[in-house]
PDB file of C-alpha atoms in Angstrom:
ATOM      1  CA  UNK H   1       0.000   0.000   0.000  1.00 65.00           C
ATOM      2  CA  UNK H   2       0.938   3.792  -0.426  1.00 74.00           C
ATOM      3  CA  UNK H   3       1.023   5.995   1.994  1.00 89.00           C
ATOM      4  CA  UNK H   4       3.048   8.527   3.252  1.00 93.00           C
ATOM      5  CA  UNK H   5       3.693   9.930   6.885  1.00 94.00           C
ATOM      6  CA  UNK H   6       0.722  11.788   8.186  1.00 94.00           C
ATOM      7  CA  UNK H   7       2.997  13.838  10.553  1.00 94.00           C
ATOM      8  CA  UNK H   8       0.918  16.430  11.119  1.00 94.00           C
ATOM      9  CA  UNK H   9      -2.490  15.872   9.491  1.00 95.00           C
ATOM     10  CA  UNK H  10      -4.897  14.171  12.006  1.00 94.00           C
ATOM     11  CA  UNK H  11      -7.077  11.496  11.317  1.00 95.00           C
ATOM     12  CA  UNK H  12     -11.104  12.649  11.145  1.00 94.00           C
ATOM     13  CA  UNK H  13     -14.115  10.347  11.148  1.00 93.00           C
ATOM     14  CA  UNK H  14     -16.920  10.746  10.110  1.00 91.00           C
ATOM     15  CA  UNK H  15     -20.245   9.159  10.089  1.00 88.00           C
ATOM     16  CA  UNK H  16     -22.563   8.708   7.250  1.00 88.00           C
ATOM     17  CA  UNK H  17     -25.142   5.915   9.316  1.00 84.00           C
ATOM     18  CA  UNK H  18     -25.909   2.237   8.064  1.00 86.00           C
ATOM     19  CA  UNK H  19     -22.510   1.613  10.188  1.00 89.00           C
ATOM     20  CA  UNK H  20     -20.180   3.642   6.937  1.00 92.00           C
ATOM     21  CA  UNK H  21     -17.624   5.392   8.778  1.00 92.00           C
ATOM     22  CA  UNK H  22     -15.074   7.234   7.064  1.00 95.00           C
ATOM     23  CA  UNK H  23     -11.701   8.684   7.958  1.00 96.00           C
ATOM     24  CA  UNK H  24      -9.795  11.288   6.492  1.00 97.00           C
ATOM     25  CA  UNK H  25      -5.953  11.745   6.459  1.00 97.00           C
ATOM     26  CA  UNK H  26      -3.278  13.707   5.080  1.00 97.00           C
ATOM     27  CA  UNK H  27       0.138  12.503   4.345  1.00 97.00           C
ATOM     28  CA  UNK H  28       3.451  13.855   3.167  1.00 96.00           C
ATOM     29  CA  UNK H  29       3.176  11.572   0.257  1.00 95.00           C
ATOM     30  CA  UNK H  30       1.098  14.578  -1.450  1.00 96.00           C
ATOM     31  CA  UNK H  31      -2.571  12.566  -0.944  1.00 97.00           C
ATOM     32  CA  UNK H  32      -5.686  13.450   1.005  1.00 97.00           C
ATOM     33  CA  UNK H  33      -7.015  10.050   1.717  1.00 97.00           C
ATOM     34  CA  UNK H  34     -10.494   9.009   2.616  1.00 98.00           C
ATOM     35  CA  UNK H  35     -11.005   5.098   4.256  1.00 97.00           C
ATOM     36  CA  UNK H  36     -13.708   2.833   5.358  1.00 96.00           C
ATOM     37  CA  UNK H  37     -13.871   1.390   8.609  1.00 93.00           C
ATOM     38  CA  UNK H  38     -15.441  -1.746   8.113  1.00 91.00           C
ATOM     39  CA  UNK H  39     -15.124  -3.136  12.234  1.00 87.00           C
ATOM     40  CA  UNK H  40     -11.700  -5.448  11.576  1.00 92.00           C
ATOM     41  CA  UNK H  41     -10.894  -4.674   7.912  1.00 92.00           C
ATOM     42  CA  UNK H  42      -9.752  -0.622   6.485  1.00 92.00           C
ATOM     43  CA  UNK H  43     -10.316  -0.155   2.390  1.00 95.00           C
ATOM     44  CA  UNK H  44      -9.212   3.555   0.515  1.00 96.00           C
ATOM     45  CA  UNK H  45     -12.322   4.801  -1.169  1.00 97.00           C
ATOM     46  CA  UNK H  46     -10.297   7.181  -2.838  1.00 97.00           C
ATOM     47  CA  UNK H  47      -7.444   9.935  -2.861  1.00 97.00           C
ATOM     48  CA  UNK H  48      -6.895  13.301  -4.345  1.00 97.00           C
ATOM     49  CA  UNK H  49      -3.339  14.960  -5.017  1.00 97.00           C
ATOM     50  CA  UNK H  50      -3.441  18.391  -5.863  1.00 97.00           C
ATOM     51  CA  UNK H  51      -1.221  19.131  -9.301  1.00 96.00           C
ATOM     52  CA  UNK H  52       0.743  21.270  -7.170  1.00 97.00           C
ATOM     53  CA  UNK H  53       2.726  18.448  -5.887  1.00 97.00           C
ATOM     54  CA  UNK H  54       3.050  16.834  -8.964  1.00 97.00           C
ATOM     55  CA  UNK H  55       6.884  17.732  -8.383  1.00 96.00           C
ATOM     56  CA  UNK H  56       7.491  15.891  -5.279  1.00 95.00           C
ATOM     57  CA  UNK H  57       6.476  12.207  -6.672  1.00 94.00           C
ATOM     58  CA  UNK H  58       9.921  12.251  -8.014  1.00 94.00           C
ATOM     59  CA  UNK H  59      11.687  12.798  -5.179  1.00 92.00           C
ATOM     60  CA  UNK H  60       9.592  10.155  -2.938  1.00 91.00           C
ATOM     61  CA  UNK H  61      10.013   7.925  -5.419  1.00 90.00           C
ATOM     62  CA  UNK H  62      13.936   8.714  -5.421  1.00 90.00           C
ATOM     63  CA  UNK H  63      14.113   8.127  -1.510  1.00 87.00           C
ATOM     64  CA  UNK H  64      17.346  10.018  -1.006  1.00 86.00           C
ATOM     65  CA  UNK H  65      18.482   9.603   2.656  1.00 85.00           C
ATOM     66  CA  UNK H  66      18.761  12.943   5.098  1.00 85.00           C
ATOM     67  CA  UNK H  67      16.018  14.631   2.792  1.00 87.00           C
ATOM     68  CA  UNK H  68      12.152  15.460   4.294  1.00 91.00           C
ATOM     69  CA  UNK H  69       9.765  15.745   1.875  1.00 94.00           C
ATOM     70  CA  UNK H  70       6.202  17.116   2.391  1.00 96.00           C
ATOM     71  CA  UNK H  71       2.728  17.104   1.112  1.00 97.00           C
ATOM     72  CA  UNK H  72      -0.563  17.294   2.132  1.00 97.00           C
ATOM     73  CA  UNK H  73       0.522  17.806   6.059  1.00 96.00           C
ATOM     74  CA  UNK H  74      -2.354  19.966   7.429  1.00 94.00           C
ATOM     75  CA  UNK H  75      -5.123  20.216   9.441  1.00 92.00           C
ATOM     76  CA  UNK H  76      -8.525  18.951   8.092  1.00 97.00           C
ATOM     77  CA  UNK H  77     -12.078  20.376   8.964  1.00 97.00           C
ATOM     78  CA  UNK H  78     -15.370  19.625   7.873  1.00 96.00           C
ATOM     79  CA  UNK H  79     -18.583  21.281   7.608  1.00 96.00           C
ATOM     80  CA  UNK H  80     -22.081  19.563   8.280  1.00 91.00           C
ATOM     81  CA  UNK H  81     -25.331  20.795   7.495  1.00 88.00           C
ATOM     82  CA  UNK H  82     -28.092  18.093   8.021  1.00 76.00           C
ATOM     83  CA  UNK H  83     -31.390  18.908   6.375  1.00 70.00           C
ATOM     84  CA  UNK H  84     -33.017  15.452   7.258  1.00 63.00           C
ATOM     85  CA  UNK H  85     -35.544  15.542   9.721  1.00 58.00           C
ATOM     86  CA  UNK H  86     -36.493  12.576  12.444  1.00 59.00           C
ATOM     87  CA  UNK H  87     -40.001  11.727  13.127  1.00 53.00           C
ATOM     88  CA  UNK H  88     -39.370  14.354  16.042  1.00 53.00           C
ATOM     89  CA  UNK H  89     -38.642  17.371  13.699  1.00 50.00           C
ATOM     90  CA  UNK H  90     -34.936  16.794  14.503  1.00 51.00           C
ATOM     91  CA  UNK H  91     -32.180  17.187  12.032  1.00 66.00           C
ATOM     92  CA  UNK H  92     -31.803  13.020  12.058  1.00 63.00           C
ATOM     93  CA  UNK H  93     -27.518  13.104  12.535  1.00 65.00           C
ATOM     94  CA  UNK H  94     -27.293  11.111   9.671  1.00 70.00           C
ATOM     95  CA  UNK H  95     -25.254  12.054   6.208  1.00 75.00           C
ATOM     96  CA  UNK H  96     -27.599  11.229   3.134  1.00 73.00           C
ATOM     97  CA  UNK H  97     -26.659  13.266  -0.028  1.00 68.00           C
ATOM     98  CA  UNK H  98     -29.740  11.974  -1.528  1.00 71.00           C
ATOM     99  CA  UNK H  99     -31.885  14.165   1.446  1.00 72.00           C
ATOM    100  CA  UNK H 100     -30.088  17.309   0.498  1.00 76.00           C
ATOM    101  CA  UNK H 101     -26.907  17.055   3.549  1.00 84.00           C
ATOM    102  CA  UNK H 102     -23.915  18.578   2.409  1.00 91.00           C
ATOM    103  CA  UNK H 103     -20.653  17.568   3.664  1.00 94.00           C
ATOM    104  CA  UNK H 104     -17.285  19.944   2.674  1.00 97.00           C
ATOM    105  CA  UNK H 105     -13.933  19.081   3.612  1.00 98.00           C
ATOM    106  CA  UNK H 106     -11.155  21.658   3.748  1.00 98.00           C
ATOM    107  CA  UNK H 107      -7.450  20.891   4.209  1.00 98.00           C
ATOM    108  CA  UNK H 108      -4.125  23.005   4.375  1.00 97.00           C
ATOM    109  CA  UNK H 109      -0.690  21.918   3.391  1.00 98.00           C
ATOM    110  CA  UNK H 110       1.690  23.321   6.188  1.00 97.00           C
ATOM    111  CA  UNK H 111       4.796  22.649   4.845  1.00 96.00           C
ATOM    112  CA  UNK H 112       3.588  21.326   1.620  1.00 97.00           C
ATOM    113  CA  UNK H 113       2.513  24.772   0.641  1.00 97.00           C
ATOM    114  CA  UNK H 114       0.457  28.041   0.772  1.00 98.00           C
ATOM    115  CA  UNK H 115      -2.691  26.587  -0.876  1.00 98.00           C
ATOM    116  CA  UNK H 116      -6.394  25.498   0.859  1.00 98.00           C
ATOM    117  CA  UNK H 117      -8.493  22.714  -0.961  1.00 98.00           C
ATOM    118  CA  UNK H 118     -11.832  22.036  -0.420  1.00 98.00           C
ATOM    119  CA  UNK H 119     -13.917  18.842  -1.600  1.00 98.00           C
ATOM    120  CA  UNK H 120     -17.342  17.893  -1.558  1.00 97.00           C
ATOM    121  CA  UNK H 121     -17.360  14.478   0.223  1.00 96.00           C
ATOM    122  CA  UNK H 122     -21.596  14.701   0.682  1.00 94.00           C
ATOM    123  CA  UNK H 123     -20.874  11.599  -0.942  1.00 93.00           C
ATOM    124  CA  UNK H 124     -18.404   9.501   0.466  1.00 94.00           C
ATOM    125  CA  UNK H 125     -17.597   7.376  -3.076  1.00 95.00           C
ATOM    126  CA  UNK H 126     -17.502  10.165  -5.632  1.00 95.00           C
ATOM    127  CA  UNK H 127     -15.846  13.525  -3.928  1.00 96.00           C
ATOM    128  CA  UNK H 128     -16.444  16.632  -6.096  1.00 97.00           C
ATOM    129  CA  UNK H 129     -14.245  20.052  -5.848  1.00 97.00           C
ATOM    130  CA  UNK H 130     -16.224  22.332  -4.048  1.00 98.00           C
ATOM    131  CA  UNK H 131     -14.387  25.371  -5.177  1.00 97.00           C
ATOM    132  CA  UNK H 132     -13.159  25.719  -9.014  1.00 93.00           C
ATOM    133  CA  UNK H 133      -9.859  26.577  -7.749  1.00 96.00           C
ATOM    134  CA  UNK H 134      -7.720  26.280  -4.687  1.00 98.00           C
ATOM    135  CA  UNK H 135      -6.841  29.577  -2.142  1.00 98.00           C
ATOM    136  CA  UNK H 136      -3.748  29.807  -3.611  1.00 98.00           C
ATOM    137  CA  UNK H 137      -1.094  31.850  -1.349  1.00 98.00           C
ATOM    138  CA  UNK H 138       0.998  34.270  -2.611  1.00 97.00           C
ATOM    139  CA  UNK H 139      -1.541  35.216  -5.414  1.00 96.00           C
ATOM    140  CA  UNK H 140      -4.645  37.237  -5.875  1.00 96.00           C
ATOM    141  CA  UNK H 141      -6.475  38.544  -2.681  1.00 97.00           C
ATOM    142  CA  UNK H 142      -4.164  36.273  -0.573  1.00 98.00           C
ATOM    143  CA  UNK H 143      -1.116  37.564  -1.685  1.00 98.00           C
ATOM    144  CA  UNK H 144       0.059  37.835   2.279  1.00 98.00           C
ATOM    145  CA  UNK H 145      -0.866  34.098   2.648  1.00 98.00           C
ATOM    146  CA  UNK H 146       2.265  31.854   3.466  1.00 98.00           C
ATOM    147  CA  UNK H 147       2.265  28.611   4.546  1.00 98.00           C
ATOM    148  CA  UNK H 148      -1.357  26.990   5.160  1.00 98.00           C
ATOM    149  CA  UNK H 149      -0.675  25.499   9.151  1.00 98.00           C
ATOM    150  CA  UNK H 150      -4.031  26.989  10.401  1.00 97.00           C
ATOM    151  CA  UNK H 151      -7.289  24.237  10.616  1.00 97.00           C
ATOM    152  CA  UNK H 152      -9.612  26.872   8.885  1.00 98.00           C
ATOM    153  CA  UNK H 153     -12.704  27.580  11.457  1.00 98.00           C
ATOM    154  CA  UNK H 154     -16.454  27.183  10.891  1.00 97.00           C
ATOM    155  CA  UNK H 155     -17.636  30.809  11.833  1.00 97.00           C
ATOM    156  CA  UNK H 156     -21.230  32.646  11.335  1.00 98.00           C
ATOM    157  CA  UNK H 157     -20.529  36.199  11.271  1.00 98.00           C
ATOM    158  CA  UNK H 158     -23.467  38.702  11.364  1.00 97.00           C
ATOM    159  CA  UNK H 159     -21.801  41.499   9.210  1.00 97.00           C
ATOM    160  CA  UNK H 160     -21.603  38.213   6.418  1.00 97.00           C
ATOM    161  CA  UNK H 161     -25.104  36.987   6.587  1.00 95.00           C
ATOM    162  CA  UNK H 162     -26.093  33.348   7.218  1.00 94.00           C
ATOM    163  CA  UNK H 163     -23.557  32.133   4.825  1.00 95.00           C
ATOM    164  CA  UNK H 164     -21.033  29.679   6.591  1.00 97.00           C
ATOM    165  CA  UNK H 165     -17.534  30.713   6.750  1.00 98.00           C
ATOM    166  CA  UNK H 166     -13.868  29.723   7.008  1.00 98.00           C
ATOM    167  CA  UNK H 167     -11.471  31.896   9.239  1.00 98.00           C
ATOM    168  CA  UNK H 168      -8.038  30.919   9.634  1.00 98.00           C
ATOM    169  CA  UNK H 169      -4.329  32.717   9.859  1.00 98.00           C
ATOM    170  CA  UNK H 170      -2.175  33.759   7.193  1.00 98.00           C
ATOM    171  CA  UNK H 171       0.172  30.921   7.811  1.00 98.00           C
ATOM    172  CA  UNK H 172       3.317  30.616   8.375  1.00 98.00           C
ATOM    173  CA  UNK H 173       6.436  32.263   6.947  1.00 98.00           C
ATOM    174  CA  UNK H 174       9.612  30.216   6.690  1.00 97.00           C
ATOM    175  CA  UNK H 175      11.927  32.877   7.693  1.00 96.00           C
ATOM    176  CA  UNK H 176      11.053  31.694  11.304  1.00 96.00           C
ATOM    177  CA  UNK H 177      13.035  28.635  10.822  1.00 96.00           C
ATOM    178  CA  UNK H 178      16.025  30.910  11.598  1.00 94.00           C
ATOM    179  CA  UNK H 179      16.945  30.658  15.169  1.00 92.00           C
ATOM    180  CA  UNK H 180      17.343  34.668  15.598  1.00 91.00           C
ATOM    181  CA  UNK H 181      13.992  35.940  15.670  1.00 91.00           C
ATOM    182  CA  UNK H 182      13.737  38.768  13.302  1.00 94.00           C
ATOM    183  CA  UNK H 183      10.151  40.435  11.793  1.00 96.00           C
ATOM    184  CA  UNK H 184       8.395  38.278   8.567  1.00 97.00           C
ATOM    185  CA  UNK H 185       7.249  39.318   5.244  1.00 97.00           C
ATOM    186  CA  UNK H 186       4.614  36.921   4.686  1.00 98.00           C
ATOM    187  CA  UNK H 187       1.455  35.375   7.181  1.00 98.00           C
ATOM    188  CA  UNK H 188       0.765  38.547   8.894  1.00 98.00           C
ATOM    189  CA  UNK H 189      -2.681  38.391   9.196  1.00 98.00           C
ATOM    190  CA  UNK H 190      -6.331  36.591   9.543  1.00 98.00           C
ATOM    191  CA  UNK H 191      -9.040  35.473   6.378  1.00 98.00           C
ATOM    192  CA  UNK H 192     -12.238  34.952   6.032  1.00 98.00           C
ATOM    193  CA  UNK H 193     -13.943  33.358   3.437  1.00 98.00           C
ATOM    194  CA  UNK H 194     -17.106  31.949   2.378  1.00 98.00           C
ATOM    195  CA  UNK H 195     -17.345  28.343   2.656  1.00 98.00           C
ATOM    196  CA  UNK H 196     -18.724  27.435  -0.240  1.00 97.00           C
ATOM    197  CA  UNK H 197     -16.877  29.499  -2.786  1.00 98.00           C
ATOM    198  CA  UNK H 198     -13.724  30.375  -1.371  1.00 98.00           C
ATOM    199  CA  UNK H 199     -14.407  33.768  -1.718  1.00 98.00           C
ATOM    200  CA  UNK H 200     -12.205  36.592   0.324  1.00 98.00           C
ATOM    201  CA  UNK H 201     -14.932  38.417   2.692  1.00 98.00           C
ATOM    202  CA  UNK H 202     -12.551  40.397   4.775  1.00 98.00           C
ATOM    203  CA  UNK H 203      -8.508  40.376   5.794  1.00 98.00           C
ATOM    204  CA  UNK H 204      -6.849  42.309   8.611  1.00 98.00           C
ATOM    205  CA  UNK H 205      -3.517  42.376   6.656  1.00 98.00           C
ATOM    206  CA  UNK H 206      -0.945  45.130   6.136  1.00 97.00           C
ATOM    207  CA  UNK H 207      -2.392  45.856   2.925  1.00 95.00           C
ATOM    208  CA  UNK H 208      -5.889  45.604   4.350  1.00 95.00           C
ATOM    209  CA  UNK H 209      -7.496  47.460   7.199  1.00 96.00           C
ATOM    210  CA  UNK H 210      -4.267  48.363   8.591  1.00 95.00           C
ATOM    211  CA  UNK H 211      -3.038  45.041  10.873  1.00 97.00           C
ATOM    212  CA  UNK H 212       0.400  46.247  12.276  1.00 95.00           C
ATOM    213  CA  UNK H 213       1.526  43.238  12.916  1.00 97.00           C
ATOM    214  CA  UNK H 214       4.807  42.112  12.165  1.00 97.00           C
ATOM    215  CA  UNK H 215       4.794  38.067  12.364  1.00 98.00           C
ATOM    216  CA  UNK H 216       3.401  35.443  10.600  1.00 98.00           C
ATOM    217  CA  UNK H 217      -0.010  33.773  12.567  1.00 98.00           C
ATOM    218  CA  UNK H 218       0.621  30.001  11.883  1.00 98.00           C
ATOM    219  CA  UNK H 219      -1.622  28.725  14.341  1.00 98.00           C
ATOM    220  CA  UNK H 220      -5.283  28.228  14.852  1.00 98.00           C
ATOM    221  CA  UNK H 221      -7.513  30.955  15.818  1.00 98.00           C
ATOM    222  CA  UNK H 222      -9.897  31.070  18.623  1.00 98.00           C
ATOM    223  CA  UNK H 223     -13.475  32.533  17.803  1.00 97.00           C
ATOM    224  CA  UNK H 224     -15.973  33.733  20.245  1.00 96.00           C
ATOM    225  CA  UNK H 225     -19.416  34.701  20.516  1.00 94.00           C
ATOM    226  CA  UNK H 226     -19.604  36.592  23.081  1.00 90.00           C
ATOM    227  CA  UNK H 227     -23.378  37.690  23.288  1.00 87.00           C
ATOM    228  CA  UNK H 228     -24.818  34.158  22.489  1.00 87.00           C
ATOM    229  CA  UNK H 229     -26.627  35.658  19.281  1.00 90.00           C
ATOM    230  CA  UNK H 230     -25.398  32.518  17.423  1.00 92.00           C
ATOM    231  CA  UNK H 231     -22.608  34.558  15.307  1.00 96.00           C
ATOM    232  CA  UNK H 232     -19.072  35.059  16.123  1.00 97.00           C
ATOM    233  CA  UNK H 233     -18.604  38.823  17.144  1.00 96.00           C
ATOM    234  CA  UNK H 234     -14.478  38.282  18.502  1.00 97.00           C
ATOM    235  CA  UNK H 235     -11.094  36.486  17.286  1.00 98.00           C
ATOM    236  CA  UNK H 236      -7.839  35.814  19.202  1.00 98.00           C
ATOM    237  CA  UNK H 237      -4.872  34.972  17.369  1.00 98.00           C
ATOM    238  CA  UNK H 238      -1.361  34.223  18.589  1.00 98.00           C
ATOM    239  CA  UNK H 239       1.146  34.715  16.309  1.00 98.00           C
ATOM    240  CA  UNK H 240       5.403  33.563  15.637  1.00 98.00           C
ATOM    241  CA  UNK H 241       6.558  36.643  17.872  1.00 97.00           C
ATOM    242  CA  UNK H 242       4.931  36.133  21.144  1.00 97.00           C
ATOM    243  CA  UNK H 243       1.481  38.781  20.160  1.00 98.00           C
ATOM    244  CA  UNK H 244      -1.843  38.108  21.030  1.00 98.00           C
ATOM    245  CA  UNK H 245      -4.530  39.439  18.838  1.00 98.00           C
ATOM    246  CA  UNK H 246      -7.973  40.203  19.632  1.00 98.00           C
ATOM    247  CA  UNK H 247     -10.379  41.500  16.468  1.00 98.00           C
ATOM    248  CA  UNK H 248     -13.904  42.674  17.205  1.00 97.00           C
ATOM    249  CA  UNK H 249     -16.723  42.230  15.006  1.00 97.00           C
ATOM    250  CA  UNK H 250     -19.417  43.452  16.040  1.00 94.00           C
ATOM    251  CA  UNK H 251     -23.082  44.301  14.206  1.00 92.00           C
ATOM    252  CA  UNK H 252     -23.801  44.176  10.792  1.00 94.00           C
ATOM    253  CA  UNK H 253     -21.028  46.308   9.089  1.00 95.00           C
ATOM    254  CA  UNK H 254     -17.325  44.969   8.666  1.00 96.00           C
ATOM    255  CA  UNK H 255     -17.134  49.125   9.819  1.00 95.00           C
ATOM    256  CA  UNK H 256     -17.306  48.439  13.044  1.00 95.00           C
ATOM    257  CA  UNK H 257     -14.581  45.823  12.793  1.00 97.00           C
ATOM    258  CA  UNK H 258     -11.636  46.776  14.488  1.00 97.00           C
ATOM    259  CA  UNK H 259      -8.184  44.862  16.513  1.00 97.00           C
ATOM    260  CA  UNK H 260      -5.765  45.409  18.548  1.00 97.00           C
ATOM    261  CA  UNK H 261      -2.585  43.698  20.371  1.00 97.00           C
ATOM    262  CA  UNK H 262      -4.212  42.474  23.407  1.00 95.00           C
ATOM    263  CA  UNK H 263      -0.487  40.891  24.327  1.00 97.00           C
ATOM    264  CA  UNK H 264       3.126  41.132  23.626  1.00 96.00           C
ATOM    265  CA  UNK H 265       4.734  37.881  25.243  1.00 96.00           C
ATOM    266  CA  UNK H 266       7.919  37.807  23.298  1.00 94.00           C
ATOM    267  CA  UNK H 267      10.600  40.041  22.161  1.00 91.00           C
ATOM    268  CA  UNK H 268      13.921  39.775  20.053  1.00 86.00           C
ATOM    269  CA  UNK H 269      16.093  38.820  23.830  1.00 89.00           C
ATOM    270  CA  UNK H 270      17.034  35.325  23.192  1.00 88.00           C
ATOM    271  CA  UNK H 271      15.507  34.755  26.523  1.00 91.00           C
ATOM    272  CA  UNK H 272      12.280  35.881  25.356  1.00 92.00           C
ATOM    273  CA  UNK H 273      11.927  34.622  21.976  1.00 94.00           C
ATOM    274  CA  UNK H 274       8.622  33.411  22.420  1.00 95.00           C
ATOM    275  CA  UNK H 275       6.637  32.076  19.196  1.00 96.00           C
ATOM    276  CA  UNK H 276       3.248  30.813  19.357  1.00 97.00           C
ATOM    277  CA  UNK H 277       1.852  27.934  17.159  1.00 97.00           C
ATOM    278  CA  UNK H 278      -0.925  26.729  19.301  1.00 96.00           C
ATOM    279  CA  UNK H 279      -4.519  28.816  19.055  1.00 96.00           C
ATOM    280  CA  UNK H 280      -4.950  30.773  23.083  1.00 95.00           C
ATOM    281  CA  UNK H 281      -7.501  29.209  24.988  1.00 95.00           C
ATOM    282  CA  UNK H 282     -10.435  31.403  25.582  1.00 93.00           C
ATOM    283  CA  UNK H 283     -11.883  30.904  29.779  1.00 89.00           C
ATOM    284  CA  UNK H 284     -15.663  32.858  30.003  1.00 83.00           C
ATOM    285  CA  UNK H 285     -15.541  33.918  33.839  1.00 82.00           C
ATOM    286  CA  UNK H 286     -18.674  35.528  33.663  1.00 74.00           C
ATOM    287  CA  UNK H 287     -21.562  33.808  31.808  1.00 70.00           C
ATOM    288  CA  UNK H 288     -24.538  36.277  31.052  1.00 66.00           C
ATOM    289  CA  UNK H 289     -26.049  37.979  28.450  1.00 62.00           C
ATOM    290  CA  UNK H 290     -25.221  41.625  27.371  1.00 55.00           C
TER     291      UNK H 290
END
């Protein structure tokens, strides 16, 4: 069998009833893989390399010794909307394409590279692309984009309408691999985009609405909503130089959006060279309504 080293990608199950559970898995051999758990036996239903790592098959195949090569190494997340109902009313919990359910599957790259995929796996044995192209880093409206380490997030956001949404960092840039701290040209920054399209909604970037930050967010961000309306209203980010973000996104105009440093952990002392690439954990001390 092939299959590369999922070093980073985690394994994600998921349940379409009648006892057909899936998992999805990245690995550094350049495929997303979907499998069926069948109790004592596992069969691929099917895999999907993106052309842009057409160029490391080669080098796998070559094997050279003291050489990494990556793939398809990030973070997978899935969104579920169930439209079948139970004899209760209930949305039913079960996946049936046929019914209308939609299931989308997004996936990063992390070291791979700066692109986001997204399939349509409402079907389990024929996956579609959901979007016509990739979020391709580097390019476009995600020009600041660098490498794809963030599991995009499944946000609501008032200002957006009812439309689901992905939010995730800019990634992060490679220039932190040195072991002097120093400020990054690339990943400074959040997206969000629509689910369904891939379409930029809004970017707190240097080159849009002003972020002042000056390193790369690799890791998750943490969304709240903070007055239990159902939409997320507040971010936090961490990013590569010790920073913690908060963005606030309140009503239904991106013009009230606004962000500041709520944090600044790290500095260029070698003793403080502090660089985050785990999303902060948000604590509610007081629970009430606004």
């Amino acid at each position: 069998d092939i299959f590369g080293d999922p070093l980073h990608s985690k394994p994600l199950a998921i349940d379409y009833g009648n006892d057909d559970i899936r998992i999805l898995i990245g690995t550094n051999a350049g495929f997303l893989h979907m499998f069926k758990d069948s109790g004592n036996t596992v069969s691929e239903s099917w895999a999907f390399i993106p052309s842009a790592l057409y160029d490391i098959i080669e080098p796998l195949r070559e094997n050279q010794a003291d050489t990494k090569v990556y793939g398809m190494d990030g973070p997978i997340s899935v969104y579920f909307s169930n439209k079948s109902l139970n004899n209760d009313g209930l949305n039913d919990g079960v996946i049936d394409a046929s019914s209308g359910d939609d299931v989308w599957a997004f996936a990063g790259m992390r070291r791979g590279g700066k692109n986001y995929y997204a399939l349509n796996i409402s079907n389990p044995n024929t996956p579609t692309k959901l979007w016509d192209k990739p979020i391709e880093g580097g390019k476009g409206d995600f020009v600041e984009l660098a490498q794809t380490w963030a599991k995009p997030q499944i946000a609501y956001i008032k200002a957006f309408g009812d439309k689901p949404l992905l939010v995730f960092g800019a990634g992060y840039d490679t220039n932190k691999d040195e072991a002097i701290r120093s400020e990054d040209n690339t990943g400074r920054g959040v997206y969000i985009v629509e689910a369904e399209t891939g379409k930029l909604v809004w970017a707190l970037t240097p080159n849009s609405n002003g972020f002042k930050g000056r390193h790369s967010i690799a890791a998750d961000v943490t969304t709240l909503d903070s007055d239990y309306d159902g939409y997320i209203d507040r971010i936090y980010a961490a990013d590569t130089g010790g920073d913690i973000w908060r963005i606030d996104m309140p009503g239904e105009s991106t013009s009230g959006f606004s962000h500041f440093k709520l944090a600044e952990l790290g500095s260029s002392s070698a003793t403080e060279d502090r660089r985050f690439f785990y999303k902060p954990l948000v604590a509610r001390t007081t629970f009430s309504k606004v």
